[in-house]
Amino acid sequence: MSISRHFVLAAGGTGGHMIPAHAVAEELMARGHHVALVTDERGAKIPGIFDRAQVHIMPAGRMTKNPASWPGALKAILAGRAMSRRLNETFRPTAVVGFGGYPAMPALLGALADGIPTAIHEQNAVLGRVNRLLAGRVDAIATAYPGVERLKPRYDAKVHLIGNPVREEVKALRDEDFPALTDESVFRVLVIGGSQGASILSSVVPEGLSMLPVALRRRLQVTQQCRAEDIDRVRKTYAEMEIPADLATYFNDVPEKLGWAHLVIARAGASTLAELTCAGRPAILIPLPSAMDDHQTANAREMTEAGGARTITQARFTAVELAKQMQKMAMEPGALQNAAKRAWNCGRPNAARDMADLLESIGHAPIVNDPVRVGPMPTTLNLAGVPA
């Protein structure tokens, strides 16, 4: 019989931190537990998540490279720590888990001061700044990738490969066939650039598609996320090329669009990679070069080395290079289906479940550090002609 417990989840105010935290919260609440969220004002405003949990907005100081900012940041961290300790007194959590971002630090510091079991979850393939500061003090470290840079070997005993939680709608795609694709059928390309789009995709992708052989170009159907300032220009370009294109600044039905996409062109954010590998969709990845510690390049490595994606650095991301890579994937027999299979094999669809298991075990039973069991690809997928 399940015992109802209380858990505090702390996350920075971006989708990359909040979406995994939300997925774990939903899993915990489905098991009968109570959940409280600690975040900042940005996180509290993200729609459609944590609707059934307590939400606490707390100060969180950001330690920049400018020493002049440090006194104010330290003051905010200490104020948040004090507020977290007051929350611990009333909510009495079994464990506190941080999902990265500066708001996670005060909550974890408060838990450590009160002797409450703690964990951190790292979404990227490079340990984030806050997680680096606290990795040595927490009870468990959950990772999304087998190898995480800046994670010290001496912490290996408490590291657990979990993956990044994804939405149920994306998880449902895992057992569906790869969309049928013949030499005559429509070739669907999905272009996404993170939560706010990416202007370089709007500049390079249309020109790159225009360089494809006519037989392939005439089959294209493009769905592309664009920044507001780019969308009219991109729409005009596709119209002149006579390529059907659905453009928007934001898509609220990405799982549906991912379900029928044959190829995805995208940044290499943690959530994007988790969804691509869970669904099993081949991709061309262009890591954001300004990402902290170049973590998007590290994120793309596993899927690329497995053969599920091709990575192009932003410095080399030209229309000519894109067209060359697309032709290799789209025109070689079985190449896309093979890449889809390899992407699928990188997926960790049960990340939310495994993270909830880990949190339930902290302080109540030994934490078993077993590798995540991904399992074989379902035989129902349409992979005829794909080499094993």
PDB file of N, CA, C and O in Angstrom, residues 82-132:
ATOM      1  N   ALA A  82      15.985  31.042   3.959  1.00  0.00           N
ATOM      2  CA  ALA A  82      15.162  31.208   5.156  1.00  0.00           C
ATOM      3  C   ALA A  82      13.695  30.900   4.862  1.00  0.00           C
ATOM      4  O   ALA A  82      13.008  30.234   5.665  1.00  0.00           O
ATOM      5  N   MET A  83      13.202  31.349   3.709  1.00  0.00           N
ATOM      6  CA  MET A  83      11.819  31.064   3.334  1.00  0.00           C
ATOM      7  C   MET A  83      11.624  29.566   3.103  1.00  0.00           C
ATOM      8  O   MET A  83      10.581  29.004   3.469  1.00  0.00           O
ATOM      9  N   SER A  84      12.614  28.919   2.521  1.00  0.00           N
ATOM     10  CA  SER A  84      12.515  27.477   2.282  1.00  0.00           C
ATOM     11  C   SER A  84      12.453  26.712   3.596  1.00  0.00           C
ATOM     12  O   SER A  84      11.707  25.730   3.723  1.00  0.00           O
ATOM     13  N   ARG A  85      13.201  27.163   4.576  1.00  0.00           N
ATOM     14  CA  ARG A  85      13.177  26.485   5.868  1.00  0.00           C
ATOM     15  C   ARG A  85      11.814  26.651   6.550  1.00  0.00           C
ATOM     16  O   ARG A  85      11.336  25.718   7.222  1.00  0.00           O
ATOM     17  N   ARG A  86      11.179  27.792   6.342  1.00  0.00           N
ATOM     18  CA  ARG A  86       9.827  27.976   6.892  1.00  0.00           C
ATOM     19  C   ARG A  86       8.841  27.056   6.173  1.00  0.00           C
ATOM     20  O   ARG A  86       7.921  26.501   6.796  1.00  0.00           O
ATOM     21  N   LEU A  87       9.033  26.889   4.866  1.00  0.00           N
ATOM     22  CA  LEU A  87       8.188  25.955   4.129  1.00  0.00           C
ATOM     23  C   LEU A  87       8.407  24.534   4.637  1.00  0.00           C
ATOM     24  O   LEU A  87       7.442  23.762   4.792  1.00  0.00           O
ATOM     25  N   ASN A  88       9.643  24.174   4.928  1.00  0.00           N
ATOM     26  CA  ASN A  88       9.930  22.841   5.450  1.00  0.00           C
ATOM     27  C   ASN A  88       9.220  22.591   6.778  1.00  0.00           C
ATOM     28  O   ASN A  88       8.765  21.464   7.047  1.00  0.00           O
ATOM     29  N   GLU A  89       9.116  23.618   7.603  1.00  0.00           N
ATOM     30  CA  GLU A  89       8.445  23.471   8.902  1.00  0.00           C
ATOM     31  C   GLU A  89       6.971  23.127   8.739  1.00  0.00           C
ATOM     32  O   GLU A  89       6.415  22.324   9.493  1.00  0.00           O
ATOM     33  N   THR A  90       6.317  23.732   7.760  1.00  0.00           N
ATOM     34  CA  THR A  90       4.880  23.524   7.595  1.00  0.00           C
ATOM     35  C   THR A  90       4.552  22.370   6.656  1.00  0.00           C
ATOM     36  O   THR A  90       3.624  21.605   6.899  1.00  0.00           O
ATOM     37  N   PHE A  91       5.341  22.210   5.591  1.00  0.00           N
ATOM     38  CA  PHE A  91       5.047  21.197   4.578  1.00  0.00           C
ATOM     39  C   PHE A  91       5.658  19.845   4.927  1.00  0.00           C
ATOM     40  O   PHE A  91       5.159  18.803   4.508  1.00  0.00           O
ATOM     41  N   ARG A  92       6.750  19.874   5.684  1.00  0.00           N
ATOM     42  CA  ARG A  92       7.428  18.674   6.160  1.00  0.00           C
ATOM     43  C   ARG A  92       7.733  17.690   5.004  1.00  0.00           C
ATOM     44  O   ARG A  92       7.235  16.556   4.975  1.00  0.00           O
ATOM     45  N   PRO A  93       8.566  18.098   4.066  1.00  0.00           N
ATOM     46  CA  PRO A  93       8.840  17.230   2.910  1.00  0.00           C
ATOM     47  C   PRO A  93       9.683  16.013   3.251  1.00  0.00           C
ATOM     48  O   PRO A  93      10.557  16.060   4.128  1.00  0.00           O
ATOM     49  N   THR A  94       9.406  14.932   2.550  1.00  0.00           N
ATOM     50  CA  THR A  94      10.233  13.730   2.631  1.00  0.00           C
ATOM     51  C   THR A  94      11.577  13.972   1.963  1.00  0.00           C
ATOM     52  O   THR A  94      12.613  13.484   2.404  1.00  0.00           O
ATOM     53  N   ALA A  95      11.555  14.728   0.863  1.00  0.00           N
ATOM     54  CA  ALA A  95      12.780  15.023   0.122  1.00  0.00           C
ATOM     55  C   ALA A  95      12.577  16.309  -0.657  1.00  0.00           C
ATOM     56  O   ALA A  95      11.443  16.699  -0.966  1.00  0.00           O
ATOM     57  N   VAL A  96      13.677  16.959  -0.976  1.00  0.00           N
ATOM     58  CA  VAL A  96      13.681  18.161  -1.811  1.00  0.00           C
ATOM     59  C   VAL A  96      14.568  17.876  -3.004  1.00  0.00           C
ATOM     60  O   VAL A  96      15.704  17.399  -2.847  1.00  0.00           O
ATOM     61  N   VAL A  97      14.068  18.158  -4.210  1.00  0.00           N
ATOM     62  CA  VAL A  97      14.838  17.882  -5.423  1.00  0.00           C
ATOM     63  C   VAL A  97      14.944  19.156  -6.253  1.00  0.00           C
ATOM     64  O   VAL A  97      13.974  19.882  -6.438  1.00  0.00           O
ATOM     65  N   GLY A  98      16.149  19.435  -6.733  1.00  0.00           N
ATOM     66  CA  GLY A  98      16.382  20.593  -7.580  1.00  0.00           C
ATOM     67  C   GLY A  98      16.551  20.181  -9.027  1.00  0.00           C
ATOM     68  O   GLY A  98      17.248  19.211  -9.335  1.00  0.00           O
ATOM     69  N   PHE A  99      15.902  20.942  -9.920  1.00  0.00           N
ATOM     70  CA  PHE A  99      15.972  20.661 -11.356  1.00  0.00           C
ATOM     71  C   PHE A  99      16.822  21.698 -12.091  1.00  0.00           C
ATOM     72  O   PHE A  99      16.676  21.880 -13.293  1.00  0.00           O
ATOM     73  N   GLY A 100      17.718  22.343 -11.357  1.00  0.00           N
ATOM     74  CA  GLY A 100      18.596  23.322 -11.977  1.00  0.00           C
ATOM     75  C   GLY A 100      17.999  24.708 -11.996  1.00  0.00           C
ATOM     76  O   GLY A 100      16.807  24.908 -11.764  1.00  0.00           O
ATOM     77  N   GLY A 101      18.851  25.692 -12.276  1.00  0.00           N
ATOM     78  CA  GLY A 101      18.424  27.078 -12.239  1.00  0.00           C
ATOM     79  C   GLY A 101      18.614  27.659 -10.847  1.00  0.00           C
ATOM     80  O   GLY A 101      18.611  26.935  -9.849  1.00  0.00           O
ATOM     81  N   TYR A 102      18.763  28.955 -10.788  1.00  0.00           N
ATOM     82  CA  TYR A 102      19.089  29.600  -9.512  1.00  0.00           C
ATOM     83  C   TYR A 102      18.029  29.440  -8.426  1.00  0.00           C
ATOM     84  O   TYR A 102      18.384  29.349  -7.240  1.00  0.00           O
ATOM     85  N   PRO A 103      16.728  29.372  -8.726  1.00  0.00           N
ATOM     86  CA  PRO A 103      15.749  29.166  -7.652  1.00  0.00           C
ATOM     87  C   PRO A 103      15.910  27.829  -6.919  1.00  0.00           C
ATOM     88  O   PRO A 103      15.389  27.668  -5.816  1.00  0.00           O
ATOM     89  N   ALA A 104      16.618  26.875  -7.522  1.00  0.00           N
ATOM     90  CA  ALA A 104      16.800  25.588  -6.858  1.00  0.00           C
ATOM     91  C   ALA A 104      17.783  25.686  -5.697  1.00  0.00           C
ATOM     92  O   ALA A 104      17.698  24.911  -4.739  1.00  0.00           O
ATOM     93  N   MET A 105      18.707  26.639  -5.761  1.00  0.00           N
ATOM     94  CA  MET A 105      19.744  26.689  -4.736  1.00  0.00           C
ATOM     95  C   MET A 105      19.199  26.984  -3.335  1.00  0.00           C
ATOM     96  O   MET A 105      19.518  26.246  -2.388  1.00  0.00           O
ATOM     97  N   PRO A 106      18.376  28.030  -3.127  1.00  0.00           N
ATOM     98  CA  PRO A 106      17.893  28.287  -1.768  1.00  0.00           C
ATOM     99  C   PRO A 106      17.086  27.125  -1.196  1.00  0.00           C
ATOM    100  O   PRO A 106      17.196  26.818  -0.005  1.00  0.00           O
ATOM    101  N   ALA A 107      16.286  26.470  -2.033  1.00  0.00           N
ATOM    102  CA  ALA A 107      15.476  25.350  -1.553  1.00  0.00           C
ATOM    103  C   ALA A 107      16.354  24.191  -1.108  1.00  0.00           C
ATOM    104  O   ALA A 107      16.108  23.569  -0.070  1.00  0.00           O
ATOM    105  N   LEU A 108      17.395  23.895  -1.871  1.00  0.00           N
ATOM    106  CA  LEU A 108      18.290  22.808  -1.503  1.00  0.00           C
ATOM    107  C   LEU A 108      19.133  23.165  -0.273  1.00  0.00           C
ATOM    108  O   LEU A 108      19.361  22.326   0.600  1.00  0.00           O
ATOM    109  N   LEU A 109      19.567  24.413  -0.194  1.00  0.00           N
ATOM    110  CA  LEU A 109      20.326  24.835   0.984  1.00  0.00           C
ATOM    111  C   LEU A 109      19.465  24.749   2.242  1.00  0.00           C
ATOM    112  O   LEU A 109      19.940  24.341   3.310  1.00  0.00           O
ATOM    113  N   GLY A 110      18.187  25.117   2.118  1.00  0.00           N
ATOM    114  CA  GLY A 110      17.284  25.004   3.257  1.00  0.00           C
ATOM    115  C   GLY A 110      17.090  23.564   3.685  1.00  0.00           C
ATOM    116  O   GLY A 110      17.074  23.243   4.880  1.00  0.00           O
ATOM    117  N   ALA A 111      16.959  22.668   2.709  1.00  0.00           N
ATOM    118  CA  ALA A 111      16.786  21.245   3.027  1.00  0.00           C
ATOM    119  C   ALA A 111      18.042  20.678   3.685  1.00  0.00           C
ATOM    120  O   ALA A 111      17.959  19.912   4.650  1.00  0.00           O
ATOM    121  N   LEU A 112      19.205  21.050   3.182  1.00  0.00           N
ATOM    122  CA  LEU A 112      20.450  20.561   3.771  1.00  0.00           C
ATOM    123  C   LEU A 112      20.587  21.051   5.215  1.00  0.00           C
ATOM    124  O   LEU A 112      21.030  20.299   6.095  1.00  0.00           O
ATOM    125  N   ALA A 113      20.184  22.290   5.459  1.00  0.00           N
ATOM    126  CA  ALA A 113      20.261  22.824   6.818  1.00  0.00           C
ATOM    127  C   ALA A 113      19.321  22.095   7.766  1.00  0.00           C
ATOM    128  O   ALA A 113      19.606  21.949   8.962  1.00  0.00           O
ATOM    129  N   ASP A 114      18.206  21.612   7.238  1.00  0.00           N
ATOM    130  CA  ASP A 114      17.203  20.939   8.065  1.00  0.00           C
ATOM    131  C   ASP A 114      17.364  19.422   8.074  1.00  0.00           C
ATOM    132  O   ASP A 114      16.527  18.707   8.647  1.00  0.00           O
ATOM    133  N   GLY A 115      18.392  18.906   7.431  1.00  0.00           N
ATOM    134  CA  GLY A 115      18.625  17.464   7.433  1.00  0.00           C
ATOM    135  C   GLY A 115      17.636  16.678   6.596  1.00  0.00           C
ATOM    136  O   GLY A 115      17.411  15.481   6.835  1.00  0.00           O
ATOM    137  N   ILE A 116      17.046  17.298   5.597  1.00  0.00           N
ATOM    138  CA  ILE A 116      16.072  16.637   4.716  1.00  0.00           C
ATOM    139  C   ILE A 116      16.813  16.027   3.528  1.00  0.00           C
ATOM    140  O   ILE A 116      17.684  16.676   2.935  1.00  0.00           O
ATOM    141  N   PRO A 117      16.514  14.790   3.132  1.00  0.00           N
ATOM    142  CA  PRO A 117      17.164  14.185   1.973  1.00  0.00           C
ATOM    143  C   PRO A 117      17.004  15.043   0.719  1.00  0.00           C
ATOM    144  O   PRO A 117      15.959  15.662   0.504  1.00  0.00           O
ATOM    145  N   THR A 118      18.040  15.063  -0.102  1.00  0.00           N
ATOM    146  CA  THR A 118      18.046  15.926  -1.278  1.00  0.00           C
ATOM    147  C   THR A 118      18.517  15.175  -2.521  1.00  0.00           C
ATOM    148  O   THR A 118      19.254  14.192  -2.442  1.00  0.00           O
ATOM    149  N   ALA A 119      18.089  15.694  -3.671  1.00  0.00           N
ATOM    150  CA  ALA A 119      18.536  15.158  -4.958  1.00  0.00           C
ATOM    151  C   ALA A 119      18.585  16.304  -5.953  1.00  0.00           C
ATOM    152  O   ALA A 119      17.926  17.336  -5.768  1.00  0.00           O
ATOM    153  N   ILE A 120      19.356  16.122  -6.997  1.00  0.00           N
ATOM    154  CA  ILE A 120      19.341  17.061  -8.114  1.00  0.00           C
ATOM    155  C   ILE A 120      19.122  16.276  -9.398  1.00  0.00           C
ATOM    156  O   ILE A 120      19.485  15.104  -9.495  1.00  0.00           O
ATOM    157  N   HIS A 121      18.502  16.929 -10.380  1.00  0.00           N
ATOM    158  CA  HIS A 121      18.316  16.335 -11.697  1.00  0.00           C
ATOM    159  C   HIS A 121      18.984  17.250 -12.708  1.00  0.00           C
ATOM    160  O   HIS A 121      18.714  18.451 -12.733  1.00  0.00           O
ATOM    161  N   GLU A 122      19.864  16.690 -13.526  1.00  0.00           N
ATOM    162  CA  GLU A 122      20.561  17.465 -14.548  1.00  0.00           C
ATOM    163  C   GLU A 122      20.018  17.100 -15.918  1.00  0.00           C
ATOM    164  O   GLU A 122      20.133  15.957 -16.356  1.00  0.00           O
ATOM    165  N   GLN A 123      19.425  18.074 -16.602  1.00  0.00           N
ATOM    166  CA  GLN A 123      18.813  17.817 -17.902  1.00  0.00           C
ATOM    167  C   GLN A 123      19.838  17.734 -19.029  1.00  0.00           C
ATOM    168  O   GLN A 123      19.599  17.084 -20.049  1.00  0.00           O
ATOM    169  N   ASN A 124      20.959  18.425 -18.879  1.00  0.00           N
ATOM    170  CA  ASN A 124      21.922  18.543 -19.963  1.00  0.00           C
ATOM    171  C   ASN A 124      23.097  17.584 -19.802  1.00  0.00           C
ATOM    172  O   ASN A 124      23.272  16.952 -18.762  1.00  0.00           O
ATOM    173  N   ALA A 125      23.920  17.514 -20.832  1.00  0.00           N
ATOM    174  CA  ALA A 125      25.094  16.640 -20.800  1.00  0.00           C
ATOM    175  C   ALA A 125      26.306  17.342 -20.206  1.00  0.00           C
ATOM    176  O   ALA A 125      27.413  16.798 -20.239  1.00  0.00           O
ATOM    177  N   VAL A 126      26.102  18.539 -19.671  1.00  0.00           N
ATOM    178  CA  VAL A 126      27.112  19.260 -18.898  1.00  0.00           C
ATOM    179  C   VAL A 126      26.438  19.684 -17.601  1.00  0.00           C
ATOM    180  O   VAL A 126      25.362  20.293 -17.630  1.00  0.00           O
ATOM    181  N   LEU A 127      27.044  19.376 -16.469  1.00  0.00           N
ATOM    182  CA  LEU A 127      26.442  19.721 -15.187  1.00  0.00           C
ATOM    183  C   LEU A 127      26.333  21.238 -15.056  1.00  0.00           C
ATOM    184  O   LEU A 127      27.324  21.956 -15.224  1.00  0.00           O
ATOM    185  N   GLY A 128      25.122  21.724 -14.772  1.00  0.00           N
ATOM    186  CA  GLY A 128      24.881  23.152 -14.658  1.00  0.00           C
ATOM    187  C   GLY A 128      25.527  23.760 -13.432  1.00  0.00           C
ATOM    188  O   GLY A 128      25.962  23.071 -12.505  1.00  0.00           O
ATOM    189  N   ARG A 129      25.566  25.087 -13.422  1.00  0.00           N
ATOM    190  CA  ARG A 129      26.306  25.794 -12.381  1.00  0.00           C
ATOM    191  C   ARG A 129      25.777  25.500 -10.979  1.00  0.00           C
ATOM    192  O   ARG A 129      26.537  25.186 -10.064  1.00  0.00           O
ATOM    193  N   VAL A 130      24.466  25.616 -10.782  1.00  0.00           N
ATOM    194  CA  VAL A 130      23.892  25.362  -9.462  1.00  0.00           C
ATOM    195  C   VAL A 130      24.093  23.909  -9.058  1.00  0.00           C
ATOM    196  O   VAL A 130      24.466  23.603  -7.916  1.00  0.00           O
ATOM    197  N   ASN A 131      23.873  22.991  -9.985  1.00  0.00           N
ATOM    198  CA  ASN A 131      24.079  21.573  -9.671  1.00  0.00           C
ATOM    199  C   ASN A 131      25.537  21.266  -9.353  1.00  0.00           C
ATOM    200  O   ASN A 131      25.829  20.405  -8.514  1.00  0.00           O
ATOM    201  N   ARG A 132      26.463  21.950 -10.012  1.00  0.00           N
ATOM    202  CA  ARG A 132      27.883  21.747  -9.691  1.00  0.00           C
ATOM    203  C   ARG A 132      28.182  22.171  -8.259  1.00  0.00           C
ATOM    204  O   ARG A 132      28.951  21.516  -7.547  1.00  0.00           O
TER     205      ARG A 132
END
